[in-house]
């Protein structure tokens, strides 16, 4: 019988290199809850399980640092990385979007942001997408009312609009590619359902395999859910797969959490030594 991770890793190898994206996933999912700093050697040990060369990882780390995502601290010959202040709010908004329950108590209204300057548009684009905003036109961003506006878009003109009439619904349809997002959710479920089934049968994954599976699970889920505006159910198609995908992700995540944390206990290192224990927030992830 094939190893439960074989299909997922094979799929990863067929895609363009996403080493930098996986690094960001690992920081958000596993390193930030343990203090936020990690030794490069810990990262190399993880990527070795994916058969990704150390040189590729070092290049990705240098690029992330140059782009302002990470900062590096040298202690002797060892390098330690943590998230940079730049983009921290964007990162935290993305984390809430991935793990927190979908928002409730929708008012029936939407936040409309107008950003005129081209430079401001570029600076705020990624932050707005990660916060759950969609864009029907250049410089125009939309999200359900109550979604926090990221700092990068603090200078935008803000309006409220209703989604109850036809023009409002057309605005939603132009703001988010819901059909593509639905297809991506279905592909995610097809990729990870065999792993869920294997875990339900009592598959005995090593600590290293559990950590690898956990990071790849969130890596693939993150790529879909951050494109999902988490609209109220009343505005979604009847067969919307987002809820089922979240339930699948949550079930697998809970099954992997304990053994994957044990791998970090044994191998995770920062400039002070072993990584501190994870905060309690890990146990609250994917709550209903």
Coordinates of C-alpha atoms in Angstrom, one line a residue:
X1 CA 0.0 0.0 0.0
X2 CA 1.3 3.4 -0.9
X3 CA 2.5 5.7 1.9
X4 CA -0.3 8.2 2.9
X5 CA 1.8 11.2 1.9
X6 CA 3.1 9.8 -1.4
X7 CA 0.4 11.3 -3.6
X8 CA 0.5 14.7 -2.0
X9 CA 4.3 15.0 -2.2
X10 CA 4.2 13.8 -5.8
X11 CA 1.7 16.5 -6.6
X12 CA 3.9 19.1 -5.0
X13 CA 6.9 18.0 -7.1
X14 CA 4.9 18.4 -10.3
X15 CA 4.1 22.1 -9.5
X16 CA 6.4 25.1 -9.9
X17 CA 8.6 25.6 -6.9
X18 CA 6.7 27.0 -4.0
X19 CA 9.5 26.8 -1.4
X20 CA 9.0 30.4 -0.2
X21 CA 5.3 29.9 0.2
X22 CA 5.8 26.7 2.2
X23 CA 8.2 28.6 4.5
X24 CA 5.5 31.2 5.2
X25 CA 3.0 28.4 5.9
X26 CA 5.5 26.8 8.3
X27 CA 6.1 30.1 10.1
X28 CA 2.4 30.9 10.5
X29 CA 1.3 27.4 11.4
X30 CA 4.1 26.2 13.6
X31 CA 6.9 28.7 14.4
X32 CA 4.9 31.8 15.4
X33 CA 3.0 29.9 18.1
X34 CA 6.4 28.8 19.5
X35 CA 8.0 32.2 19.9
X36 CA 8.4 33.2 16.2
X37 CA 12.1 32.5 15.7
X38 CA 13.7 29.4 14.2
X39 CA 17.2 28.1 13.2
X40 CA 17.8 27.7 9.6
X41 CA 18.9 24.1 10.3
X42 CA 15.3 23.3 11.5
X43 CA 13.9 24.5 8.2
X44 CA 16.5 22.5 6.3
X45 CA 15.6 19.3 8.2
X46 CA 12.0 19.8 7.3
X47 CA 12.6 20.5 3.6
X48 CA 14.8 17.4 3.4
X49 CA 11.7 15.3 4.0
X50 CA 10.3 16.9 0.8
X51 CA 13.5 16.2 -1.1
X52 CA 14.0 20.0 -1.6
X53 CA 17.7 20.9 -1.8
X54 CA 19.3 23.0 0.9
X55 CA 20.4 25.5 -1.7
X56 CA 16.9 26.1 -2.9
X57 CA 15.8 26.7 0.7
X58 CA 18.6 29.1 1.3
X59 CA 17.7 31.0 -1.8
X60 CA 14.1 31.2 -0.8
X61 CA 15.0 32.5 2.7
X62 CA 17.2 35.2 1.2
X63 CA 14.4 36.3 -1.1
X64 CA 11.9 36.4 1.7
X65 CA 14.3 38.5 3.7
X66 CA 15.0 40.8 0.8
X67 CA 11.2 41.2 0.2
X68 CA 10.7 42.2 3.8
X69 CA 8.9 39.1 5.1
X70 CA 11.6 37.8 7.3
X71 CA 14.6 39.2 9.3
X72 CA 17.8 37.2 9.9
X73 CA 20.0 37.2 13.0
X74 CA 23.4 35.6 12.9
X75 CA 24.8 33.9 16.0
X76 CA 28.3 32.7 15.2
X77 CA 27.9 30.6 12.0
X78 CA 24.2 29.9 12.6
X79 CA 21.3 31.9 11.1
X80 CA 18.0 32.4 12.8
X81 CA 14.9 33.8 11.1
X82 CA 11.7 35.5 12.3
X83 CA 8.8 37.4 10.7
X84 CA 9.6 41.0 10.0
X85 CA 7.4 43.8 11.2
X86 CA 6.5 44.7 7.6
X87 CA 3.5 42.8 6.7
X88 CA 2.8 41.5 10.2
X89 CA -0.8 42.8 10.1
X90 CA -1.3 41.2 6.7
X91 CA 0.1 37.9 8.1
X92 CA -2.2 38.0 11.2
X93 CA -5.2 38.7 9.1
X94 CA -4.4 35.7 6.9
X95 CA -4.0 33.6 10.0
X96 CA -7.5 34.6 11.3
X97 CA -8.9 33.9 7.8
X98 CA -7.5 30.3 7.8
X99 CA -8.2 29.1 11.3
X100 CA -11.0 31.2 12.8
X101 CA -14.7 30.3 12.4
X102 CA -16.5 32.0 9.5
X103 CA -17.9 35.3 10.6
X104 CA -21.5 35.4 11.8
X105 CA -24.1 38.1 12.3
X106 CA -23.8 39.6 8.8
X107 CA -25.6 43.0 8.4
X108 CA -26.4 42.6 4.7
X109 CA -24.0 45.4 3.8
X110 CA -20.5 45.5 2.3
X111 CA -17.4 47.7 2.8
X112 CA -16.3 49.4 -0.4
X113 CA -12.8 50.8 -0.6
X114 CA -11.6 53.2 -3.3
X115 CA -7.8 53.5 -3.7
X116 CA -6.8 56.1 -6.3
X117 CA -3.0 56.3 -6.4
X118 CA -1.2 53.6 -8.4
X119 CA 1.6 53.2 -5.9
X120 CA -0.9 52.9 -3.0
X121 CA -2.8 50.2 -5.0
X122 CA 0.3 48.1 -5.4
X123 CA 1.3 48.5 -1.7
X124 CA -2.1 47.4 -0.4
X125 CA -3.1 44.7 -3.0
X126 CA -1.7 41.7 -1.2
X127 CA -2.8 42.9 2.3
X128 CA -6.4 43.4 1.0
X129 CA -6.5 40.0 -0.6
X130 CA -5.3 38.3 2.5
X131 CA -7.8 40.2 4.6
X132 CA -10.7 38.8 2.4
X133 CA -11.3 41.7 0.0
X134 CA -12.2 41.2 -3.6
X135 CA -11.6 43.6 -6.5
X136 CA -14.1 44.1 -9.3
X137 CA -12.1 47.0 -10.8
X138 CA -8.6 48.5 -10.4
X139 CA -8.5 50.5 -7.2
X140 CA -11.9 49.2 -6.0
X141 CA -12.1 46.6 -3.1
X142 CA -15.1 44.9 -1.5
X143 CA -15.6 42.8 1.6
X144 CA -18.5 42.0 4.0
X145 CA -19.0 44.9 6.4
X146 CA -17.0 44.4 9.6
X147 CA -13.9 42.9 8.0
X148 CA -10.9 44.7 9.4
X149 CA -9.3 47.0 6.9
X150 CA -5.5 46.4 6.8
X151 CA -3.1 49.2 7.7
X152 CA -1.8 49.3 4.2
X153 CA -5.2 50.5 3.0
X154 CA -5.9 52.9 5.8
X155 CA -5.9 55.9 3.4
X156 CA -8.7 54.5 1.2
X157 CA -12.0 56.2 0.8
X158 CA -14.5 54.0 2.6
X159 CA -18.2 53.5 1.7
X160 CA -20.9 51.0 2.6
X161 CA -23.1 49.4 0.0
X162 CA -26.0 46.9 0.1
X163 CA -25.8 43.5 -1.6
X164 CA -29.5 42.9 -1.4
X165 CA -30.4 44.2 -4.9
X166 CA -29.3 43.0 -8.3
X167 CA -26.6 45.6 -8.7
X168 CA -25.1 44.5 -5.4
X169 CA -25.1 40.9 -6.4
X170 CA -23.4 41.8 -9.7
X171 CA -20.8 43.6 -7.7
X172 CA -20.1 40.4 -5.7
X173 CA -19.9 38.3 -8.8
X174 CA -17.3 40.6 -10.3
X175 CA -15.3 40.8 -7.1
X176 CA -14.6 37.2 -6.5
X177 CA -14.0 34.2 -8.9
X178 CA -16.3 31.9 -6.9
X179 CA -16.5 29.2 -9.5
X180 CA -12.7 28.9 -9.6
X181 CA -12.5 29.0 -5.8
X182 CA -15.2 26.2 -5.6
X183 CA -13.1 24.1 -8.1
X184 CA -10.0 24.7 -6.0
X185 CA -11.8 23.5 -2.8
X186 CA -12.9 20.3 -4.6
X187 CA -9.4 19.7 -5.8
X188 CA -8.1 20.2 -2.2
X189 CA -10.6 17.6 -0.9
X190 CA -9.7 15.1 -3.6
X191 CA -6.0 15.5 -2.7
X192 CA -6.4 15.1 1.1
X193 CA -9.4 12.7 1.4
X194 CA -7.1 9.6 1.1
X195 CA -5.0 11.0 4.0
X196 CA -8.1 11.5 6.1
X197 CA -9.2 7.9 5.3
X198 CA -5.7 6.5 6.2
X199 CA -5.7 8.4 9.5
X200 CA -9.2 7.1 10.3
X201 CA -8.0 3.5 9.7
X202 CA -5.3 4.1 12.2
X203 CA -2.3 4.8 9.9
X204 CA 0.8 5.1 12.1
X205 CA 2.7 8.2 10.8
X206 CA 6.1 9.0 12.2
X207 CA 6.5 12.3 13.9
X208 CA 8.4 13.6 10.8
X209 CA 5.6 12.5 8.5
X210 CA 2.9 14.0 10.7
X211 CA 4.7 17.4 10.7
X212 CA 5.2 17.2 6.9
X213 CA 1.5 16.3 6.4
X214 CA 0.4 19.1 8.7
X215 CA 2.4 21.8 6.9
X216 CA 1.4 20.6 3.4
X217 CA -2.3 20.4 4.6
X218 CA -2.2 24.1 5.6
X219 CA -0.1 25.1 2.6
X220 CA -2.7 23.7 0.2
X221 CA -5.7 24.9 2.2
X222 CA -4.3 28.4 2.7
X223 CA -3.9 28.8 -1.1
X224 CA -7.7 28.2 -1.5
X225 CA -9.2 29.8 1.6
X226 CA -7.4 33.1 1.2
X227 CA -9.2 33.5 -2.1
X228 CA -12.5 32.8 -0.4
X229 CA -14.2 36.0 0.9
X230 CA -16.2 33.8 3.4
X231 CA -19.5 35.3 2.3
X232 CA -22.7 34.7 4.2
X233 CA -24.4 31.4 3.3
X234 CA -27.4 33.4 1.9
X235 CA -25.1 34.8 -0.9
X236 CA -23.4 31.5 -1.8
X237 CA -24.5 28.7 -4.2
X238 CA -26.4 25.9 -2.6
X239 CA -23.6 23.4 -3.3
X240 CA -20.7 25.6 -2.1
X241 CA -17.9 23.2 -0.9
X242 CA -16.1 25.6 1.4
X243 CA -17.7 24.3 4.6
X244 CA -17.0 20.7 3.7
X245 CA -13.4 21.5 2.9
X246 CA -12.9 23.3 6.2
X247 CA -14.3 20.3 8.1
X248 CA -12.0 17.9 6.2
X249 CA -9.0 20.2 7.0
X250 CA -9.9 20.5 10.6
X251 CA -10.3 16.7 11.1
X252 CA -6.9 16.0 9.6
X253 CA -5.3 18.8 11.4
X254 CA -6.5 17.6 14.8
X255 CA -5.2 14.1 14.1
X256 CA -1.8 15.4 13.1
X257 CA -1.3 18.0 15.8
X258 CA 0.1 15.9 18.7
X259 CA 2.7 13.9 16.7
X260 CA 3.7 16.9 14.6
X261 CA 4.3 19.0 17.8
X262 CA 6.5 16.2 19.1
X263 CA 8.7 16.5 16.0
X264 CA 9.1 20.2 16.8
X265 CA 9.9 19.4 20.4
X266 CA 12.8 17.2 19.2
X267 CA 14.1 19.2 16.2
X268 CA 12.9 22.8 16.6
X269 CA 15.6 25.2 17.7
X270 CA 16.0 29.0 18.1
X271 CA 18.9 31.2 19.2
X272 CA 18.2 30.2 22.8
X273 CA 17.9 26.5 22.3
X274 CA 14.8 24.3 22.0
X275 CA 11.7 26.1 20.8
X276 CA 9.3 27.0 23.7
X277 CA 6.0 25.0 24.0
X278 CA 3.2 26.1 21.6
X279 CA 0.6 28.5 22.9
X280 CA -2.9 27.2 23.8
X281 CA -4.2 28.8 20.6
X282 CA -3.2 25.6 18.6
X283 CA -6.0 23.7 20.4
X284 CA -8.5 26.4 19.4
X285 CA -7.8 26.3 15.7
X286 CA -10.6 25.2 13.5
X287 CA -13.2 25.5 16.3
X288 CA -16.8 25.5 15.0

